[in-house]
Tab-separated table of C-alpha atoms in Angstrom:
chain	number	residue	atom	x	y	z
A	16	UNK	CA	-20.312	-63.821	1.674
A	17	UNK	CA	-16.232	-64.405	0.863
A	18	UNK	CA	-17.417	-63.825	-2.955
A	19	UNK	CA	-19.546	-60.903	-2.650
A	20	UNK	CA	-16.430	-58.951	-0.675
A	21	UNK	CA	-14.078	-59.867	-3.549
A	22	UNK	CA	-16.222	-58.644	-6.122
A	23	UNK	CA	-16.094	-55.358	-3.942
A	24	UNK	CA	-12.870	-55.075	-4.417
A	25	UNK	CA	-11.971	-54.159	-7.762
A	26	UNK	CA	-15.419	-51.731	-7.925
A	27	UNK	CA	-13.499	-49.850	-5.027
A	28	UNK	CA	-9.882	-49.397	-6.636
A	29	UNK	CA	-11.625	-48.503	-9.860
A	30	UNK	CA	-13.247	-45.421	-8.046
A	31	UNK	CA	-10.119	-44.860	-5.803
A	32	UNK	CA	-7.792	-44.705	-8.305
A	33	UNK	CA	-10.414	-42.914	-11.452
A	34	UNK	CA	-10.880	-39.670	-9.616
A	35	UNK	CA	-8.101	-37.982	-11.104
A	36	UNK	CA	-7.115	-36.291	-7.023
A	37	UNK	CA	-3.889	-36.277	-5.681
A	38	UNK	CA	-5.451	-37.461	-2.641
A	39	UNK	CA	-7.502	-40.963	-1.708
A	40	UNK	CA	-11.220	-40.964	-1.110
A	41	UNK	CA	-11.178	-41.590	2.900
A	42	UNK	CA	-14.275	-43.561	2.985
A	43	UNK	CA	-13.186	-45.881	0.264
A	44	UNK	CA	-9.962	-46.738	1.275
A	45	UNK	CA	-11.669	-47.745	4.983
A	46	UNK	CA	-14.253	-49.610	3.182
A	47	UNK	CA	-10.960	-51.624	1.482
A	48	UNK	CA	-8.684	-51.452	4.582
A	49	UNK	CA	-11.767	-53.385	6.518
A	50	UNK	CA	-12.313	-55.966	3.210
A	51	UNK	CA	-8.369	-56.457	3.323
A	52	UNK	CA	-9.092	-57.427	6.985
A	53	UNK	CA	-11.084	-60.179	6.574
A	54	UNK	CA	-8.902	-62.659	5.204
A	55	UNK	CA	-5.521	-62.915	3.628
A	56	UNK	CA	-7.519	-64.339	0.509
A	57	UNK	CA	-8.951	-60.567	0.300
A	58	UNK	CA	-5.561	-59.268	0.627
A	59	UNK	CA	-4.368	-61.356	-2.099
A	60	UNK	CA	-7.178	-60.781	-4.439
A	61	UNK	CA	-7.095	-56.708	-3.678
A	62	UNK	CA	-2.693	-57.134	-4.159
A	63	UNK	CA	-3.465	-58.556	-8.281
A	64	UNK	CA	-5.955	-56.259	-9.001
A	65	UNK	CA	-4.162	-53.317	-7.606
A	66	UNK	CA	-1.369	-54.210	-10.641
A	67	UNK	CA	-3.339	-54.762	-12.699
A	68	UNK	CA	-4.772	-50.943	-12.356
A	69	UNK	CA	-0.688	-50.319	-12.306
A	70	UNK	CA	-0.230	-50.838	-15.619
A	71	UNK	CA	-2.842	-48.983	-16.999
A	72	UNK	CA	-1.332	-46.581	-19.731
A	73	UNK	CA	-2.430	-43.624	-17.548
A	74	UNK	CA	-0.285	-41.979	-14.896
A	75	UNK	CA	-2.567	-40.287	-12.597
A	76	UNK	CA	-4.499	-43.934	-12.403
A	77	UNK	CA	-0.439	-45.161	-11.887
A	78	UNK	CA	-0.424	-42.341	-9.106
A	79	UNK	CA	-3.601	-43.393	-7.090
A	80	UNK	CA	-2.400	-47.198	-6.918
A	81	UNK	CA	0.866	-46.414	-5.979
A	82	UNK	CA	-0.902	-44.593	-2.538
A	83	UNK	CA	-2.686	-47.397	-1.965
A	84	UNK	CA	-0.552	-49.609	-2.129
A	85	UNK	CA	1.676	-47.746	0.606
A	86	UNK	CA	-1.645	-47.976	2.643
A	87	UNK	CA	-1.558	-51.295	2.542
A	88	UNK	CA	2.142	-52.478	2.420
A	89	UNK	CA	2.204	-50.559	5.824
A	90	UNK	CA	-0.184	-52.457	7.185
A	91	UNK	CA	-0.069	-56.250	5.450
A	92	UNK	CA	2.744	-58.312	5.552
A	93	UNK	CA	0.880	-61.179	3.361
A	94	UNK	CA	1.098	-58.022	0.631
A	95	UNK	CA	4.697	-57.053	1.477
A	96	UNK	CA	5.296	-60.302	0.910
A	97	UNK	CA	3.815	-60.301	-2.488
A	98	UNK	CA	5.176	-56.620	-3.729
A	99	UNK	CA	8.651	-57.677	-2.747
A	100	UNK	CA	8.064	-60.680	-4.971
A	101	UNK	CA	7.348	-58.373	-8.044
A	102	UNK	CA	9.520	-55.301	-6.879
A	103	UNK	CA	11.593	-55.035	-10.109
A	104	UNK	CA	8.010	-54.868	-12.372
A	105	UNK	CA	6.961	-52.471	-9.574
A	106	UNK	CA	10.013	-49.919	-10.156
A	107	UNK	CA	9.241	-50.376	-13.715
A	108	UNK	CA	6.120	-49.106	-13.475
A	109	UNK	CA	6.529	-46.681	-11.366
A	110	UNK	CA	9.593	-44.937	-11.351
A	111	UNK	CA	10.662	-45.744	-14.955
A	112	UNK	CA	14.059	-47.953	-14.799
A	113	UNK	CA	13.305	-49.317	-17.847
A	114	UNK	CA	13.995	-46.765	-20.873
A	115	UNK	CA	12.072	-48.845	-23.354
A	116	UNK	CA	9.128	-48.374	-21.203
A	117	UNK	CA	8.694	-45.269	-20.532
A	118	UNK	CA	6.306	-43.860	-17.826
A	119	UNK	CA	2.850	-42.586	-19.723
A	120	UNK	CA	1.099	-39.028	-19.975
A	121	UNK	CA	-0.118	-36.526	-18.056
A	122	UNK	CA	4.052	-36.269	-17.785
A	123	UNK	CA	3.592	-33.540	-14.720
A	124	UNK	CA	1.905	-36.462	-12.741
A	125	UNK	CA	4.257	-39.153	-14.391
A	126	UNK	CA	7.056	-37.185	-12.933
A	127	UNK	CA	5.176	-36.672	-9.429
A	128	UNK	CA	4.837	-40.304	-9.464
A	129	UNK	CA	8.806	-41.031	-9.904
A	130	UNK	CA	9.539	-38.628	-6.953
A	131	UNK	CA	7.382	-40.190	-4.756
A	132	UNK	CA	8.104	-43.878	-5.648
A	133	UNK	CA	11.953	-43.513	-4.944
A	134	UNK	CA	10.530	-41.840	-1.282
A	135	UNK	CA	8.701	-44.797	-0.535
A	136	UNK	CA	11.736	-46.993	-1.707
A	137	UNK	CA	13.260	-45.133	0.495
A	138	UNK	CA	11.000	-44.949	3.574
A	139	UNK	CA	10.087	-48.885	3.173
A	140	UNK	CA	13.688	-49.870	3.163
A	141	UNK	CA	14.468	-48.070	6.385
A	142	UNK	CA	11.570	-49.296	8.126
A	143	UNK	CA	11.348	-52.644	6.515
A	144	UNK	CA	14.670	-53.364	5.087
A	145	UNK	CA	15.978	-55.763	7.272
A	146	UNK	CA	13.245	-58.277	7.312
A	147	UNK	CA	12.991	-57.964	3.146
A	148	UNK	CA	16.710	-58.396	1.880
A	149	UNK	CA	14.951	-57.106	-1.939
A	150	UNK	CA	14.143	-53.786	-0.685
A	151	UNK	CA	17.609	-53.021	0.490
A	152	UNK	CA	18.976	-54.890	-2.668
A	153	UNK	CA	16.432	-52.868	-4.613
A	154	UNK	CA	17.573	-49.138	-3.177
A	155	UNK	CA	21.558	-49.842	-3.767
A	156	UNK	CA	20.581	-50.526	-7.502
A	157	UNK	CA	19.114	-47.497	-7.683
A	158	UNK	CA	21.533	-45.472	-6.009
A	159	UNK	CA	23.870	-47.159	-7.925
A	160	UNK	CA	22.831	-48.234	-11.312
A	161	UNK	CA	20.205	-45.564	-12.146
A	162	UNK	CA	22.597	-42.968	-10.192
A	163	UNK	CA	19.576	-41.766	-7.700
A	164	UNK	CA	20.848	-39.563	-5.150
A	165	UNK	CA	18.486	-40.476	-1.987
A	166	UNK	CA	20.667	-37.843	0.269
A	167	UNK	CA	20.452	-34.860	-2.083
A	168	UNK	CA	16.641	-35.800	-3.232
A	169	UNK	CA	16.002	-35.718	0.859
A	170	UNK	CA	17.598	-32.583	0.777
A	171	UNK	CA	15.431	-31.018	-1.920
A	172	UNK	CA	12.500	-32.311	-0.764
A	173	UNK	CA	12.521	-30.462	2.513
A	174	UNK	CA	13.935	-27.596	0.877
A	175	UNK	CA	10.811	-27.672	-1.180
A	176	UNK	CA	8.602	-27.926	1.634
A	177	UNK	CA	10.163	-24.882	3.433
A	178	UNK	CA	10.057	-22.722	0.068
A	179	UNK	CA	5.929	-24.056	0.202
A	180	UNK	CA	5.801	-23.345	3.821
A	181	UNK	CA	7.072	-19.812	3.277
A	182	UNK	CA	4.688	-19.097	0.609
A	183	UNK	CA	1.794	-20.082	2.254
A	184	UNK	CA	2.722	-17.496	5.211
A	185	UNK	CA	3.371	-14.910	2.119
A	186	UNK	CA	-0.106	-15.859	0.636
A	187	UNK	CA	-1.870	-15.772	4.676
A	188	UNK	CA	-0.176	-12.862	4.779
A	189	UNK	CA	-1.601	-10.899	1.734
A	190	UNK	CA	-5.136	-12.495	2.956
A	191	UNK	CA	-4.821	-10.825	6.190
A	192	UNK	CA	-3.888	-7.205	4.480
A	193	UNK	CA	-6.769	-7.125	2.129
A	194	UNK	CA	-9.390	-8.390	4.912
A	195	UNK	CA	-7.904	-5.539	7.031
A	196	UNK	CA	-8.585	-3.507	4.226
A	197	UNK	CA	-11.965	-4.194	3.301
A	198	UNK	CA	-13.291	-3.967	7.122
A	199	UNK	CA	-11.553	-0.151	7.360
A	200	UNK	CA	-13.421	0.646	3.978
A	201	UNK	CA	-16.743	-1.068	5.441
A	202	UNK	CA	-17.277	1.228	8.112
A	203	UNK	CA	-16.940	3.974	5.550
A	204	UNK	CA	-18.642	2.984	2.684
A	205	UNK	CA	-21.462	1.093	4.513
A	206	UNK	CA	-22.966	4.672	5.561
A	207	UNK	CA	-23.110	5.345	1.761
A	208	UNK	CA	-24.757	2.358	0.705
A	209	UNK	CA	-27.294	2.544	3.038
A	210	UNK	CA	-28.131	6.313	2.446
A	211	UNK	CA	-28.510	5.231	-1.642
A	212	UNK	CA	-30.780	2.844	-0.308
A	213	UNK	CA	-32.968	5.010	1.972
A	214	UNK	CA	-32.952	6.854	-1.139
A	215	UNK	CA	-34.263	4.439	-3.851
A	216	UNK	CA	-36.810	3.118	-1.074
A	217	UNK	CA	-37.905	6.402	-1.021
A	218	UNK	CA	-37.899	7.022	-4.776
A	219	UNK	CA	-39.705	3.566	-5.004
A	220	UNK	CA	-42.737	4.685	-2.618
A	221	UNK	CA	-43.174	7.461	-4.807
A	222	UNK	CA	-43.827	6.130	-7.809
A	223	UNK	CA	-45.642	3.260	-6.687
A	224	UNK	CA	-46.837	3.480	-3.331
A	225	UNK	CA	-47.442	0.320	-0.952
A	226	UNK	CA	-50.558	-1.052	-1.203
A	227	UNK	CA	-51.147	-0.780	2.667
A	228	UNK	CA	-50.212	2.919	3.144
A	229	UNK	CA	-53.059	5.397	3.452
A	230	UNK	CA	-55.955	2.632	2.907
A	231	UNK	CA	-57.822	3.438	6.219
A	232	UNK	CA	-57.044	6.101	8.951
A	233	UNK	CA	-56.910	5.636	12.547
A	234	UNK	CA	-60.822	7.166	13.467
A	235	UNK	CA	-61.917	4.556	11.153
A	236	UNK	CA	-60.280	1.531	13.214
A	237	UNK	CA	-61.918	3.671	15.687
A	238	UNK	CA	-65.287	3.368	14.242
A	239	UNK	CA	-64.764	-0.711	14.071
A	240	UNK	CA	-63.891	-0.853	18.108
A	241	UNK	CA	-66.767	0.906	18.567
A	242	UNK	CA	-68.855	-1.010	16.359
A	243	UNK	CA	-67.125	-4.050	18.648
A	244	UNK	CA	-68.212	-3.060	21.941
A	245	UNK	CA	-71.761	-2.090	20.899
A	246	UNK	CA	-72.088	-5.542	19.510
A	247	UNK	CA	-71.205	-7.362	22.462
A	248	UNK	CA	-72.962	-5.078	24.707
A	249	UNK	CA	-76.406	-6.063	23.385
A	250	UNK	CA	-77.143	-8.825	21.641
A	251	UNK	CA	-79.975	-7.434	18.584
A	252	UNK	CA	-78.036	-3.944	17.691
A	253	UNK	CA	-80.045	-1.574	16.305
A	254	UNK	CA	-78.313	-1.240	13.146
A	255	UNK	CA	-80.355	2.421	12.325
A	256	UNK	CA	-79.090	3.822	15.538
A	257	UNK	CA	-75.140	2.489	13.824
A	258	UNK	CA	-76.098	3.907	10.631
A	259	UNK	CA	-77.611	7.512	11.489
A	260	UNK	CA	-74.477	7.701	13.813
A	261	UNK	CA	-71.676	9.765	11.963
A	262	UNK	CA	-68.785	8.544	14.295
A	263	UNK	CA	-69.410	5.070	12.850
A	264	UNK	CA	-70.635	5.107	9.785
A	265	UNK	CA	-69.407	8.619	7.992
A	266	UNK	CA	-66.130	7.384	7.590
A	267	UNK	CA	-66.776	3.876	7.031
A	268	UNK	CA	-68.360	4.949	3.913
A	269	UNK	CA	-66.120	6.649	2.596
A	270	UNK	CA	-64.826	3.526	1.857
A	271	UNK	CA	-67.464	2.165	0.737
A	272	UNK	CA	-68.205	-0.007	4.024
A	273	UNK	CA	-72.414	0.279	5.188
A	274	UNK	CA	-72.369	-2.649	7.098
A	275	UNK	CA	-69.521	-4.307	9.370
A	276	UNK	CA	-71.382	-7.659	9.205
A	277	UNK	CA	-70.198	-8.215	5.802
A	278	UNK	CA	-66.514	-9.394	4.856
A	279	UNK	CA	-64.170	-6.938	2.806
A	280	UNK	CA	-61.317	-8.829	0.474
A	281	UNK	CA	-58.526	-6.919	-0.687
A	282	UNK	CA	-56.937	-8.563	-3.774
A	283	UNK	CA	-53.192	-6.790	-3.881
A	284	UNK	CA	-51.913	-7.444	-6.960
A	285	UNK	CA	-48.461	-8.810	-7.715
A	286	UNK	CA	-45.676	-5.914	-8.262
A	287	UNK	CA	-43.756	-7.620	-10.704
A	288	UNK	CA	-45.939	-6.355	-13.594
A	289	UNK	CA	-46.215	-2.481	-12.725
A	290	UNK	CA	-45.315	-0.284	-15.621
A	291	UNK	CA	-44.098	3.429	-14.097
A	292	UNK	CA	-44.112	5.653	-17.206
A	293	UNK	CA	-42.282	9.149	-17.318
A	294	UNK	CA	-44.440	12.137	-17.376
A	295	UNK	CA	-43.773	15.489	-16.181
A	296	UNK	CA	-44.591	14.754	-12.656
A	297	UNK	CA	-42.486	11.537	-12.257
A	298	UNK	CA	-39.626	12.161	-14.652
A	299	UNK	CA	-37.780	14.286	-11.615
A	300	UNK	CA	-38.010	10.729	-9.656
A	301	UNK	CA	-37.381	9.023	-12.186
A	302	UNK	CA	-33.637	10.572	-12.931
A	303	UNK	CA	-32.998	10.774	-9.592
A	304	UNK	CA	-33.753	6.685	-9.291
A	305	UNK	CA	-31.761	6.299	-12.086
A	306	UNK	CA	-28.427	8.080	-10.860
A	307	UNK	CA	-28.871	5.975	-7.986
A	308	UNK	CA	-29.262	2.883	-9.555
A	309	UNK	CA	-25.688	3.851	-12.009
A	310	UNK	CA	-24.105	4.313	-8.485
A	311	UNK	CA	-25.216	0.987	-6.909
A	312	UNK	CA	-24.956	-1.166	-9.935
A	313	UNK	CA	-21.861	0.003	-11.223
A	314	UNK	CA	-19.545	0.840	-7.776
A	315	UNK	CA	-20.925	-0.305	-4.970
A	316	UNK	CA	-22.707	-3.691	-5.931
A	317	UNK	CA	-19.234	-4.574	-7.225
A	318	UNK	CA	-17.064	-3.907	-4.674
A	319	UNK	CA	-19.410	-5.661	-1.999
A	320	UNK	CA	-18.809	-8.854	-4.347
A	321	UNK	CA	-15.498	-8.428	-4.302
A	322	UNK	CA	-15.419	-8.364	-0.574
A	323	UNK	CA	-17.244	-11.254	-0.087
A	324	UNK	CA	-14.910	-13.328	-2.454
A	325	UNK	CA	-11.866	-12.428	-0.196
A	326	UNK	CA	-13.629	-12.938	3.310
A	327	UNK	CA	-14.570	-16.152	2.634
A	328	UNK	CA	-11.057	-17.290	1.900
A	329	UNK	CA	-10.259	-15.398	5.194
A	330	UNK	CA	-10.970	-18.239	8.728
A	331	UNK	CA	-11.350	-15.212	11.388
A	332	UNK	CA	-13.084	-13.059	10.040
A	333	UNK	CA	-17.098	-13.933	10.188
A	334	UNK	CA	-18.620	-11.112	11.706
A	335	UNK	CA	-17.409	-9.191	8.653
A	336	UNK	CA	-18.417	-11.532	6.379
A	337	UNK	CA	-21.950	-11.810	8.112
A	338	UNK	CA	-21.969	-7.675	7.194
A	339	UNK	CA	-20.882	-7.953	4.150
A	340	UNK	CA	-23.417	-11.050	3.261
A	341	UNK	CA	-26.216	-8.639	4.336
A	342	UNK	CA	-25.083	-5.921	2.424
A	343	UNK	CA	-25.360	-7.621	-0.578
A	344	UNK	CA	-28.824	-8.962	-0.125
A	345	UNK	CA	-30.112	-5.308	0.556
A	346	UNK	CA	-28.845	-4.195	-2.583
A	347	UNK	CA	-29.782	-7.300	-4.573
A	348	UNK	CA	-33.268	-6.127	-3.336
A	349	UNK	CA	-32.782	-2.752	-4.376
A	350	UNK	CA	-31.915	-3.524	-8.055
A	351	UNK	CA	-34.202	-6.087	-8.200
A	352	UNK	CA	-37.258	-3.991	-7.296
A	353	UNK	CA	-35.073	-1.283	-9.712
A	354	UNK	CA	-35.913	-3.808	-12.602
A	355	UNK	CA	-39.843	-4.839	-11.545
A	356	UNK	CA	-40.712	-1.183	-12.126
A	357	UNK	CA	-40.025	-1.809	-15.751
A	358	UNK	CA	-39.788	2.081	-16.709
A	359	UNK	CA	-41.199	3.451	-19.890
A	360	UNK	CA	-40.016	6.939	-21.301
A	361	UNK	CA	-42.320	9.590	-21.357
A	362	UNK	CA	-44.445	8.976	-24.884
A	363	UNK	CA	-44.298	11.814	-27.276
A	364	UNK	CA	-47.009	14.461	-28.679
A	365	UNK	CA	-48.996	13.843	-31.422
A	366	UNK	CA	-48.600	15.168	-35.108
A	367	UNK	CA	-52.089	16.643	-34.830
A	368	UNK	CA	-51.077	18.419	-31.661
A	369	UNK	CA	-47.714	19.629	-32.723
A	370	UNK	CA	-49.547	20.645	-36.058
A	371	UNK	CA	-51.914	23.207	-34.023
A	372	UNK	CA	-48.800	24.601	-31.836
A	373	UNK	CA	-48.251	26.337	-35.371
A	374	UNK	CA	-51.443	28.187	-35.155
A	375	UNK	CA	-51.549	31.401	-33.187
A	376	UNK	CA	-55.614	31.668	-32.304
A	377	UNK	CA	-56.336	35.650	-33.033
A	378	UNK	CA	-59.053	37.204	-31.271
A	379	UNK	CA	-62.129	39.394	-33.011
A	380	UNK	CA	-61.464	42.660	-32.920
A	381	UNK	CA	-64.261	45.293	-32.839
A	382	UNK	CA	-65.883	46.745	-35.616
A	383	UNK	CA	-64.831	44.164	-38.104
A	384	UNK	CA	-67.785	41.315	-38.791
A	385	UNK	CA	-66.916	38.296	-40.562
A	386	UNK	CA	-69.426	37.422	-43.184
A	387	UNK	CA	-69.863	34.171	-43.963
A	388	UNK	CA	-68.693	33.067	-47.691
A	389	UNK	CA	-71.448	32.106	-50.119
A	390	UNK	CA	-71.274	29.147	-51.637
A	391	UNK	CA	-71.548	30.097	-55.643
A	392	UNK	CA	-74.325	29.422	-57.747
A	393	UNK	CA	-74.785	26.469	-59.774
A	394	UNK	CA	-74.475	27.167	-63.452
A	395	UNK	CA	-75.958	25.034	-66.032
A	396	UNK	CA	-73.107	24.642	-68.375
A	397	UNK	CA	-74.214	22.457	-71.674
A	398	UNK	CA	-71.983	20.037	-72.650
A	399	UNK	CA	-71.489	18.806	-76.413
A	400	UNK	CA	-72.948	16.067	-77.749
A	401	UNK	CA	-69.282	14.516	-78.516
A	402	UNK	CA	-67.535	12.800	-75.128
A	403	UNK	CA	-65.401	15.245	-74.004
A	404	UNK	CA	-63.620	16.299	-70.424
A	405	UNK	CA	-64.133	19.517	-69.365
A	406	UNK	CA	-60.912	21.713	-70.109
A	407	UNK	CA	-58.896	23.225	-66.816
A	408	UNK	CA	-60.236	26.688	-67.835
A	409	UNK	CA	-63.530	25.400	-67.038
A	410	UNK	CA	-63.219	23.488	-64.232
A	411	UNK	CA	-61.407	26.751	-62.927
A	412	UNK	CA	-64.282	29.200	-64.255
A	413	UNK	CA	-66.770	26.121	-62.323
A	414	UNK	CA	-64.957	26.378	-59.349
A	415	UNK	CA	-64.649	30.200	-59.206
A	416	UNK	CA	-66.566	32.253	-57.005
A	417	UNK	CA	-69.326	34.746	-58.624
A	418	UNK	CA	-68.481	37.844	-60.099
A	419	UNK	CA	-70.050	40.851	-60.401
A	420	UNK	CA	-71.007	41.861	-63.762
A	421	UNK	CA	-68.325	44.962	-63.581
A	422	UNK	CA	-64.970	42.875	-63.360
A	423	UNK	CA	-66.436	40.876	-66.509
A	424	UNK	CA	-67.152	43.940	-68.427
A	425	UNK	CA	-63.068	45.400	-66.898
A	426	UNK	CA	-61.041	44.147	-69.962
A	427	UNK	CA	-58.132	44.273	-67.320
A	428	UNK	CA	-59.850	42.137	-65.175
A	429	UNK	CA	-58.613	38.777	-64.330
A	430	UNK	CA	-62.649	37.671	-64.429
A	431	UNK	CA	-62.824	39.144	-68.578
A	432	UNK	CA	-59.791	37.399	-69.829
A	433	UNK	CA	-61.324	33.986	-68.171
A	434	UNK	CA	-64.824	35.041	-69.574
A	435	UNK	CA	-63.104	35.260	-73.376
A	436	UNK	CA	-61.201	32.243	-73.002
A	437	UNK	CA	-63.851	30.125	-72.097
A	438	UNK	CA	-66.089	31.909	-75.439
A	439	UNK	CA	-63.436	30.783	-77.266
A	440	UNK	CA	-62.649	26.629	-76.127
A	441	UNK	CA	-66.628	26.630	-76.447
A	442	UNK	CA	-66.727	27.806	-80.239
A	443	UNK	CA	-63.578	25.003	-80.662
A	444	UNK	CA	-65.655	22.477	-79.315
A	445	UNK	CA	-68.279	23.507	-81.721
A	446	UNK	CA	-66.714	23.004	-84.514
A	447	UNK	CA	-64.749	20.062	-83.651
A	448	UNK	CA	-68.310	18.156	-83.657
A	449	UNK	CA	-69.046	19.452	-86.881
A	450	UNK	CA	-66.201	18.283	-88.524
């Protein structure tokens, strides 16, 4: 049982003195204090491991052991006993009287760890000194060798703690000034936030409303009690009598309900993947959500985090903070239900449709009948014996619509000059197989 407690030990000063605090786990240190306890063997086993964390080349490890080891010298005289023994390593090691061995890094704890080993020096030779002549004998070579002023270091350490006290009142101070503050602009701007959020609630019902509003009217829970009490009145309704009755079954059906027998389920989709797109009916609802939502995002959500950051540093000031807590979670809503509506813009016209906003229609007007064009007659063209395309004159001259035998007779006529060119790519073609 002895052995399993000592090989506690150094488990327990490797997490009390590993944590890298300026302050000893409580729970620990009990858990050693009541090992320690045990036996002076513990003690003794707990003193050599203790410096042997000492000299580790690390001084916020140095700094943990050296508060444990006030712990225990306090309490133990088996391990004053042994410290005193080793004092002159101990100063060493912990408050640096040995140039060539200087204390090691992090130097702001290294230099933490000085300060407080001379005030234990100090503090264990006043309380202790005259039983251990090597404490006293150890404090007069400090004082006097390494030139350690215990009077004036006294002196600057409660000078210290009165320049800390004073700016912790400066600091409780401020704290009190801004949570003064931010409960006078509360009861101003809370009236705001909670009209923007009437407002978006509103906005939100309007583009999609809740699932539950307007699905049945009053006459037709109505209808049901009735449909209740006729039930239980007589045992083998007659369900014609329920049926031809308008009262009962009229607006029932309107719902699509003919008999009360059978069992209606309602599956309500989830919110989270509704799509609101802009069209000319929402887009007013739409811009007015979206003002709101620049207000709340961008001014008011911010500030109420702000708030909360400073109240919970503040210790009398929880009804606030319970206000300010609920605040938050009401607009966290808001934005939240802001972002499920997932918002498309308002998709725009078609090509085709812009395309006929060019056309103007124009209406018939009397006395003018529009006669349908004639397609033109086929004409039997012969082609040459030789593979040849047709030329763009006639392909044109295909293409054209009939003329009347006038315009080809009109040498001024666009219909004559075609008529002559045509004569005359038909003679070249001719000839072109001949030769």
């Amino acid at each position: 049982m002895a052995a399993d407690k000592e090989s506690e030990i150094p488990k327990i000063i490797e997490k009390l003195t590993t944590t890298g605090k300026k302050t000893l786990d409580d729970n620990l240190m009990k858990k050693l204090k009541c090992i320690c306890k045990a036996s002076d063997q513990n003690v003794n086993y707990c003193y050599y491991a203790l410096m042997t964390q000492l000299k580790k080349e690390h001084s916020e490890v140095r700094y943990s052991v050296l508060l444990i080891i006030n712990e225990l010298f306090c309490r133990s005289s088996v391990f004053r006993k042994l410290l005193v023994v080793d004092l002159e390593e101990f100063l060493e090691l912990v408050v640096e009287t040995n140039p060539d061995n200087p204390l090691p890094l992090p130097q702001p704890r290294a230099k933490e760890m000085k300060i407080k080993g001379l005030e234990l020096m100090q503090m264990w030779s006043n309380k202790f000194g005259e039983k251990y002549t090597r404490l006293q004998l150890a404090l007069k070579f400090l004082q006097n060798c390494k030139k350690v002023d215990f009077n004036d270091m006294e002196a600057r350490n409660v000078a210290q703690r009165e320049r800390q006290r004073q700016e912790q009142e400066r600091l409780e101070r401020l704290l009190n000034e801004r949570i003064n503050k931010i409960q006078s602009e509360m009861i101003e701007i809370s009236d705001e936030i909670s009209n923007i959020l009437m407002q978006m609630e509103n906005c939100f019902r309007l583009l999609v409303p809740h699932p539950t509003e307007d699905l049945f009217s009053s006459d037709d829970f109505e209808s049901c009690d009735n449909l209740k009490s006729m039930e239980e009145s007589d045992s083998e309704p007659d369900i014609s009598v329920q049926e031809d009755d308008p009262s009962t079954s009229n607006s029932l059906r309107q719902h699509g309900i003919y008999d009360m027998k059978n069992s209606i389920t309602i599956e309500v989709k989830d919110r989270s993947g509704v799509a609101v797109k802009a069209n000319e009916d929402t887009l007013p609802v739409i811009d007015n959500l979206h003002d709101l939502h620049k207000q709340m995002s961008s001014r008011y959500y911010p500030l109420v985090t702000n708030w909360l950051k400073t109240l919970t540093k503040g210790s009398n000031c929880t009804d606030t903070l319970k206000k300010a807590i609920d605040l938050k979670n009401l607009m966290e809503s808001a934005l939240q239900k802001y972002r499920e509506l997932n918002i498309k813009p308002e998709s725009s016209k078609c090509d085709d449709d812009e395309e006929d906003d060019d056309f103007v229609e124009v209406k018939d007007k009397d006395g003018y009948e529009i006669e349908p064009v004639k397609a033109p007659p086929v004409r039997n063209i012969s082609e040459p014996s030789c593979s040849r395309e047709l030329s763009s004159i006639e392909k044109a001259y295909m293409w054209k619509l009939k003329h009347s035998e006038d315009e080809v007779n009109d040498p001024t006529s666009a219909a004559s000059t075609l008529s002559k060119r045509m004569a005359h790519s038909k003679m070249e073609i001719t000839m072109s197989c001949f030769f």
